CSV table of C-alpha atoms in Angstrom, one decimal:
chain,number,residue,atom,x,y,z
Y,1,UNK,CA,33.2,-26.7,15.0
Y,2,UNK,CA,33.4,-24.1,12.1
Y,3,UNK,CA,30.6,-25.9,9.9
Y,4,UNK,CA,28.2,-26.4,13.2
Y,5,UNK,CA,29.0,-22.7,13.0
Y,6,UNK,CA,27.9,-22.0,9.8
Y,7,UNK,CA,25.1,-24.3,10.5
Y,8,UNK,CA,24.0,-22.1,13.7
Y,9,UNK,CA,24.7,-18.8,11.7
Y,10,UNK,CA,22.2,-19.8,9.0
Y,11,UNK,CA,19.3,-21.2,10.9
Y,12,UNK,CA,19.2,-17.3,12.8
Y,13,UNK,CA,19.5,-15.8,9.4
Y,14,UNK,CA,16.7,-17.6,8.5
Y,15,UNK,CA,14.5,-16.5,11.7
Y,16,UNK,CA,15.7,-13.0,10.7
Y,17,UNK,CA,13.9,-13.4,7.5
Y,18,UNK,CA,10.7,-15.0,9.0
Y,19,UNK,CA,10.4,-12.2,11.6
Y,20,UNK,CA,10.9,-9.4,8.4
Y,21,UNK,CA,8.0,-11.2,6.8
Y,22,UNK,CA,6.1,-11.3,9.6
Y,23,UNK,CA,6.3,-7.9,10.7
Y,24,UNK,CA,6.0,-6.8,6.9
Y,25,UNK,CA,2.8,-8.4,6.8
Y,26,UNK,CA,1.1,-7.4,9.4
Y,27,UNK,CA,1.2,-10.8,11.0
Y,28,UNK,CA,-0.3,-12.5,8.2
Y,29,UNK,CA,2.6,-14.6,6.8
Y,30,UNK,CA,5.5,-16.2,9.0
Y,31,UNK,CA,7.5,-19.2,8.1
Y,32,UNK,CA,7.7,-22.8,9.6
Y,33,UNK,CA,11.2,-23.9,8.5
Y,34,UNK,CA,12.4,-27.6,9.0
Y,35,UNK,CA,16.6,-27.5,8.5
Y,36,UNK,CA,17.8,-30.8,6.5
Y,37,UNK,CA,20.3,-33.0,7.1
Y,38,UNK,CA,19.5,-33.1,11.0
Y,39,UNK,CA,23.1,-32.2,11.8
Y,40,UNK,CA,25.8,-31.3,9.4
Y,41,UNK,CA,25.4,-30.9,5.7
Y,42,UNK,CA,25.0,-32.9,2.4
Y,43,UNK,CA,28.3,-33.3,0.4
Y,44,UNK,CA,26.3,-33.4,-3.2
Y,45,UNK,CA,28.3,-35.6,-6.4
Y,46,UNK,CA,29.3,-32.2,-8.1
Y,47,UNK,CA,31.5,-29.9,-7.2
Y,48,UNK,CA,31.3,-26.2,-6.7
Y,49,UNK,CA,32.6,-25.2,-10.6
Y,50,UNK,CA,29.8,-28.0,-11.8
Y,51,UNK,CA,27.1,-26.0,-10.7
Y,52,UNK,CA,28.0,-22.2,-10.5
Y,53,UNK,CA,29.1,-19.9,-12.8
Y,54,UNK,CA,32.8,-19.6,-12.3
Y,55,UNK,CA,36.0,-17.2,-13.7
Y,56,UNK,CA,37.0,-20.3,-15.4
Y,57,UNK,CA,33.3,-20.0,-18.0
Y,58,UNK,CA,34.8,-16.5,-18.7
Y,59,UNK,CA,38.4,-17.3,-19.4
Y,60,UNK,CA,36.6,-20.9,-21.7
Y,61,UNK,CA,33.9,-18.6,-23.4
Y,62,UNK,CA,35.1,-18.5,-27.5
Y,63,UNK,CA,31.9,-16.2,-28.4
Y,64,UNK,CA,31.5,-12.3,-27.2
Y,65,UNK,CA,27.6,-13.9,-26.3
Y,66,UNK,CA,29.7,-16.1,-24.2
Y,67,UNK,CA,31.7,-14.3,-22.9
Y,68,UNK,CA,28.4,-12.0,-21.4
Y,69,UNK,CA,26.5,-14.8,-20.2
Y,70,UNK,CA,29.7,-15.7,-18.4
Y,71,UNK,CA,30.2,-12.4,-16.7
Y,72,UNK,CA,27.1,-11.8,-16.2
Y,73,UNK,CA,25.9,-15.3,-14.7
Y,74,UNK,CA,29.3,-14.7,-11.8
Y,75,UNK,CA,27.9,-15.6,-8.4
Y,76,UNK,CA,24.8,-17.5,-9.6
Y,77,UNK,CA,23.5,-21.0,-10.7
Y,78,UNK,CA,24.4,-22.2,-13.8
Y,79,UNK,CA,23.0,-25.6,-14.2
Y,80,UNK,CA,19.8,-25.2,-12.2
Y,81,UNK,CA,18.2,-28.4,-12.4
Y,82,UNK,CA,21.2,-30.4,-11.7
Y,83,UNK,CA,21.8,-28.1,-8.7
Y,84,UNK,CA,18.4,-28.7,-7.0
Y,85,UNK,CA,17.7,-32.4,-8.4
Y,86,UNK,CA,21.2,-33.4,-6.7
Y,87,UNK,CA,20.2,-31.2,-3.8
Y,88,UNK,CA,16.7,-32.3,-2.9
Y,89,UNK,CA,17.5,-36.1,-3.8
Y,90,UNK,CA,20.4,-35.3,-0.5
Y,91,UNK,CA,17.3,-34.7,1.2
Y,92,UNK,CA,15.2,-37.6,-0.3
Y,93,UNK,CA,17.6,-40.2,0.8
Y,94,UNK,CA,18.0,-38.6,4.0
Y,95,UNK,CA,14.1,-39.4,5.1
Y,96,UNK,CA,12.4,-36.3,4.2
Y,97,UNK,CA,9.5,-36.0,2.0
Y,98,UNK,CA,10.3,-32.6,0.1
Y,99,UNK,CA,6.6,-32.9,-1.7
Y,100,UNK,CA,5.4,-31.9,1.6
Y,101,UNK,CA,7.0,-28.4,1.5
Y,102,UNK,CA,5.8,-25.0,-0.1
Y,103,UNK,CA,9.6,-24.4,-0.7
Y,104,UNK,CA,12.5,-24.9,-0.2
Y,105,UNK,CA,15.9,-23.0,-0.1
Y,106,UNK,CA,19.7,-24.6,-0.3
Y,107,UNK,CA,22.5,-23.0,1.5
Y,108,UNK,CA,25.9,-23.7,0.1
Y,109,UNK,CA,29.1,-23.0,1.9
Y,110,UNK,CA,31.6,-21.2,-0.4
Y,111,UNK,CA,32.1,-18.2,-1.8
Y,112,UNK,CA,29.4,-15.3,-1.9
Y,113,UNK,CA,26.5,-15.8,-3.8
Y,114,UNK,CA,23.8,-13.1,-5.0
Y,115,UNK,CA,21.0,-15.3,-4.4
Y,116,UNK,CA,18.5,-17.0,-6.8
Y,117,UNK,CA,15.3,-17.6,-6.5
Y,118,UNK,CA,13.2,-19.8,-9.1
Y,119,UNK,CA,9.4,-20.6,-9.6
Y,120,UNK,CA,8.1,-24.2,-9.4
Y,121,UNK,CA,9.9,-26.6,-11.5
Y,122,UNK,CA,9.5,-30.5,-12.0
Y,123,UNK,CA,12.7,-32.6,-10.5
Y,124,UNK,CA,12.1,-36.1,-10.9
Y,125,UNK,CA,13.8,-38.4,-7.5
Y,126,UNK,CA,14.3,-41.4,-6.8
Y,127,UNK,CA,12.6,-42.5,-3.3
Y,128,UNK,CA,14.9,-43.3,-0.3
Y,129,UNK,CA,15.6,-46.9,-0.8
Y,130,UNK,CA,14.7,-47.2,-4.2
Y,131,UNK,CA,11.7,-47.7,-6.4
Y,132,UNK,CA,9.4,-45.7,-8.8
Y,133,UNK,CA,10.7,-42.4,-9.8
Y,134,UNK,CA,8.7,-39.6,-8.8
Y,135,UNK,CA,8.5,-36.2,-9.3
Y,136,UNK,CA,7.8,-32.8,-6.8
Y,137,UNK,CA,7.1,-29.6,-8.2
Y,138,UNK,CA,8.6,-26.3,-5.8
Y,139,UNK,CA,9.6,-22.9,-5.8
Y,140,UNK,CA,13.5,-22.9,-5.1
Y,141,UNK,CA,16.0,-20.5,-3.5
Y,142,UNK,CA,19.6,-20.5,-3.6
Y,143,UNK,CA,21.8,-18.4,-1.4
Y,144,UNK,CA,25.2,-18.8,0.1
Y,145,UNK,CA,26.7,-18.3,3.8
Y,146,UNK,CA,27.7,-15.3,2.5
Y,147,UNK,CA,24.9,-14.3,1.3
Y,148,UNK,CA,23.2,-11.9,4.0
Y,149,UNK,CA,20.0,-12.5,5.7
Y,150,UNK,CA,18.4,-9.8,3.5
Y,151,UNK,CA,19.3,-11.0,-0.1
Y,152,UNK,CA,17.7,-13.8,1.3
Y,153,UNK,CA,14.5,-12.2,2.2
Y,154,UNK,CA,14.9,-10.8,-1.2
Y,155,UNK,CA,14.8,-14.4,-2.9
Y,156,UNK,CA,12.3,-15.8,-0.7
Y,157,UNK,CA,10.3,-12.2,-1.8
Y,158,UNK,CA,10.5,-13.5,-5.7
Y,159,UNK,CA,9.6,-17.1,-5.3
Y,160,UNK,CA,6.6,-17.4,-2.7
Y,161,UNK,CA,5.4,-13.9,-3.0
Y,162,UNK,CA,6.0,-13.1,-7.2
Y,163,UNK,CA,7.4,-9.7,-6.0
Y,164,UNK,CA,9.1,-8.1,-8.8
Y,165,UNK,CA,13.0,-6.3,-9.2
Y,166,UNK,CA,12.2,-2.9,-8.6
Y,167,UNK,CA,15.9,-2.4,-9.6
Y,168,UNK,CA,15.2,-2.7,-13.3
Y,169,UNK,CA,13.0,0.1,-13.7
Y,170,UNK,CA,14.8,3.0,-14.7
Y,171,UNK,CA,14.0,6.5,-13.4
Y,172,UNK,CA,11.3,4.8,-11.2
Y,173,UNK,CA,13.6,2.9,-8.7
Y,174,UNK,CA,12.6,2.8,-4.7
Y,175,UNK,CA,16.4,2.6,-3.8
Y,176,UNK,CA,17.0,1.5,-0.3
Y,177,UNK,CA,13.1,2.1,0.4
Y,178,UNK,CA,12.4,-1.1,-0.6
Y,179,UNK,CA,13.8,-4.7,-0.1
Y,180,UNK,CA,12.6,-6.0,-3.7
Y,181,UNK,CA,15.3,-2.9,-4.8
Y,182,UNK,CA,18.0,-2.7,-2.3
Y,183,UNK,CA,19.0,-6.6,-1.7
Y,184,UNK,CA,21.1,-5.2,1.3
Y,185,UNK,CA,18.9,-3.1,3.2
Y,186,UNK,CA,16.3,-3.7,5.6
Y,187,UNK,CA,13.3,-1.8,4.7
Y,188,UNK,CA,9.8,-3.1,3.7
Y,189,UNK,CA,8.3,-4.4,1.0
Y,190,UNK,CA,6.4,-0.7,-0.3
Y,191,UNK,CA,2.8,-0.6,-1.1
Y,192,UNK,CA,3.0,-2.1,-4.6
Y,193,UNK,CA,3.8,-4.8,-3.2
Y,194,UNK,CA,2.0,-5.2,0.1
Y,195,UNK,CA,-1.2,-4.7,-1.8
Y,196,UNK,CA,-1.5,-5.6,-5.6
Y,197,UNK,CA,1.4,-8.9,-5.0
Y,198,UNK,CA,0.2,-9.8,-1.4
Y,199,UNK,CA,-3.0,-8.6,-0.4
Y,200,UNK,CA,-1.6,-7.7,3.1
Y,201,UNK,CA,-4.0,-4.5,3.3
Y,202,UNK,CA,-7.6,-4.3,4.6
Y,203,UNK,CA,-10.1,-2.7,2.5
Y,204,UNK,CA,-9.7,0.9,3.9
Y,205,UNK,CA,-5.7,0.5,4.5
Y,206,UNK,CA,-5.9,1.7,0.7
Y,207,UNK,CA,-7.3,5.0,-0.3
Y,208,UNK,CA,-7.8,5.2,-4.0
Y,209,UNK,CA,-7.9,8.6,-5.6
Y,210,UNK,CA,-9.6,8.9,-8.9
Y,211,UNK,CA,-9.0,11.4,-11.5
Y,212,UNK,CA,-12.0,12.4,-13.5
Y,213,UNK,CA,-10.7,12.8,-17.3
Y,214,UNK,CA,-9.6,15.8,-18.9
Y,215,UNK,CA,-8.8,16.9,-15.1
Y,216,UNK,CA,-5.4,17.8,-13.8
Y,217,UNK,CA,-4.9,18.3,-10.4
Y,218,UNK,CA,-6.7,17.0,-7.7
Y,219,UNK,CA,-6.5,18.4,-4.3
Y,220,UNK,CA,-6.8,15.7,-1.5
Y,221,UNK,CA,-6.0,15.4,2.3
Y,222,UNK,CA,-4.8,12.1,4.1
Y,223,UNK,CA,-2.5,11.3,6.7
Y,224,UNK,CA,-0.7,8.0,6.0
Y,225,UNK,CA,0.5,6.1,8.9
Y,226,UNK,CA,4.2,4.6,8.1
Y,227,UNK,CA,4.0,1.1,6.5
Y,228,UNK,CA,6.2,-0.5,9.3
Y,229,UNK,CA,3.6,0.6,12.2
Y,230,UNK,CA,3.5,-2.2,13.9
Y,231,UNK,CA,-0.4,-3.0,14.7
Y,232,UNK,CA,-2.0,-0.6,12.4
Y,233,UNK,CA,-5.7,-0.3,12.7
Y,234,UNK,CA,-8.3,-1.1,10.2
Y,235,UNK,CA,-8.9,2.3,9.6
Y,236,UNK,CA,-5.3,3.6,9.4
Y,237,UNK,CA,-5.0,4.5,5.8
Y,238,UNK,CA,-1.4,3.1,4.5
Y,239,UNK,CA,-1.2,3.6,0.8
Y,240,UNK,CA,-2.5,5.5,-1.6
Y,241,UNK,CA,-3.4,4.5,-5.6
Y,242,UNK,CA,-3.0,7.1,-7.6
Y,243,UNK,CA,-5.1,7.2,-11.0
Y,244,UNK,CA,-2.8,8.3,-13.9
Y,245,UNK,CA,-5.3,7.9,-16.6
Y,246,UNK,CA,-5.6,4.6,-19.2
Y,247,UNK,CA,-6.7,3.0,-16.2
Y,248,UNK,CA,-3.6,2.5,-14.3
Y,249,UNK,CA,-2.7,3.4,-10.8
């Protein structure tokens, strides 16, 4: 019963992720999930310690560089190829054609996992029942039953949309204004991701303010409609692109 409850909770969290992106994209993006296995969970051939960074890796480190890598990797995947190959093989053995999917998310039962996303990688798998090996290339996300839906949404932003982490930009962070910065908040992505990376704005919903060469000040009066408006009109201005010189906005 406990495992069934975990599965039900995870399905609800992925529904929350889909709803989040449906709203963020102004109804241009939603997810159609297929949950595998049909019931229960897969048991992979390796253990948690085989696939993930753990405190044992810190204890086993013999150089400062190894120690730093193990410390930085805590709550993350260490054996990326082994973990995802085993997970995809388990689904293949269960009759799923994993090559038919746009993206795969693997949920682990266990301790807190920060969540990790990977761009497309090639995985070599064996067909159900045997035969010649084949390859699939898929973006992958790994989260745990303790990750939370907002972190899952953050990782999905990386995997399918190429969204950037914003918490690494010193003095230019968005903090709780963008889920690509805060991970544990629920705020939508800001104009940069919606426009530059995803293309969710219409042609009249972004206003570009150019600055003639040598100009140090421009006065402009524009009414901005909040990004989280449910149904903005085609002519609502949702974001400004400011010319900062050198061809940069």
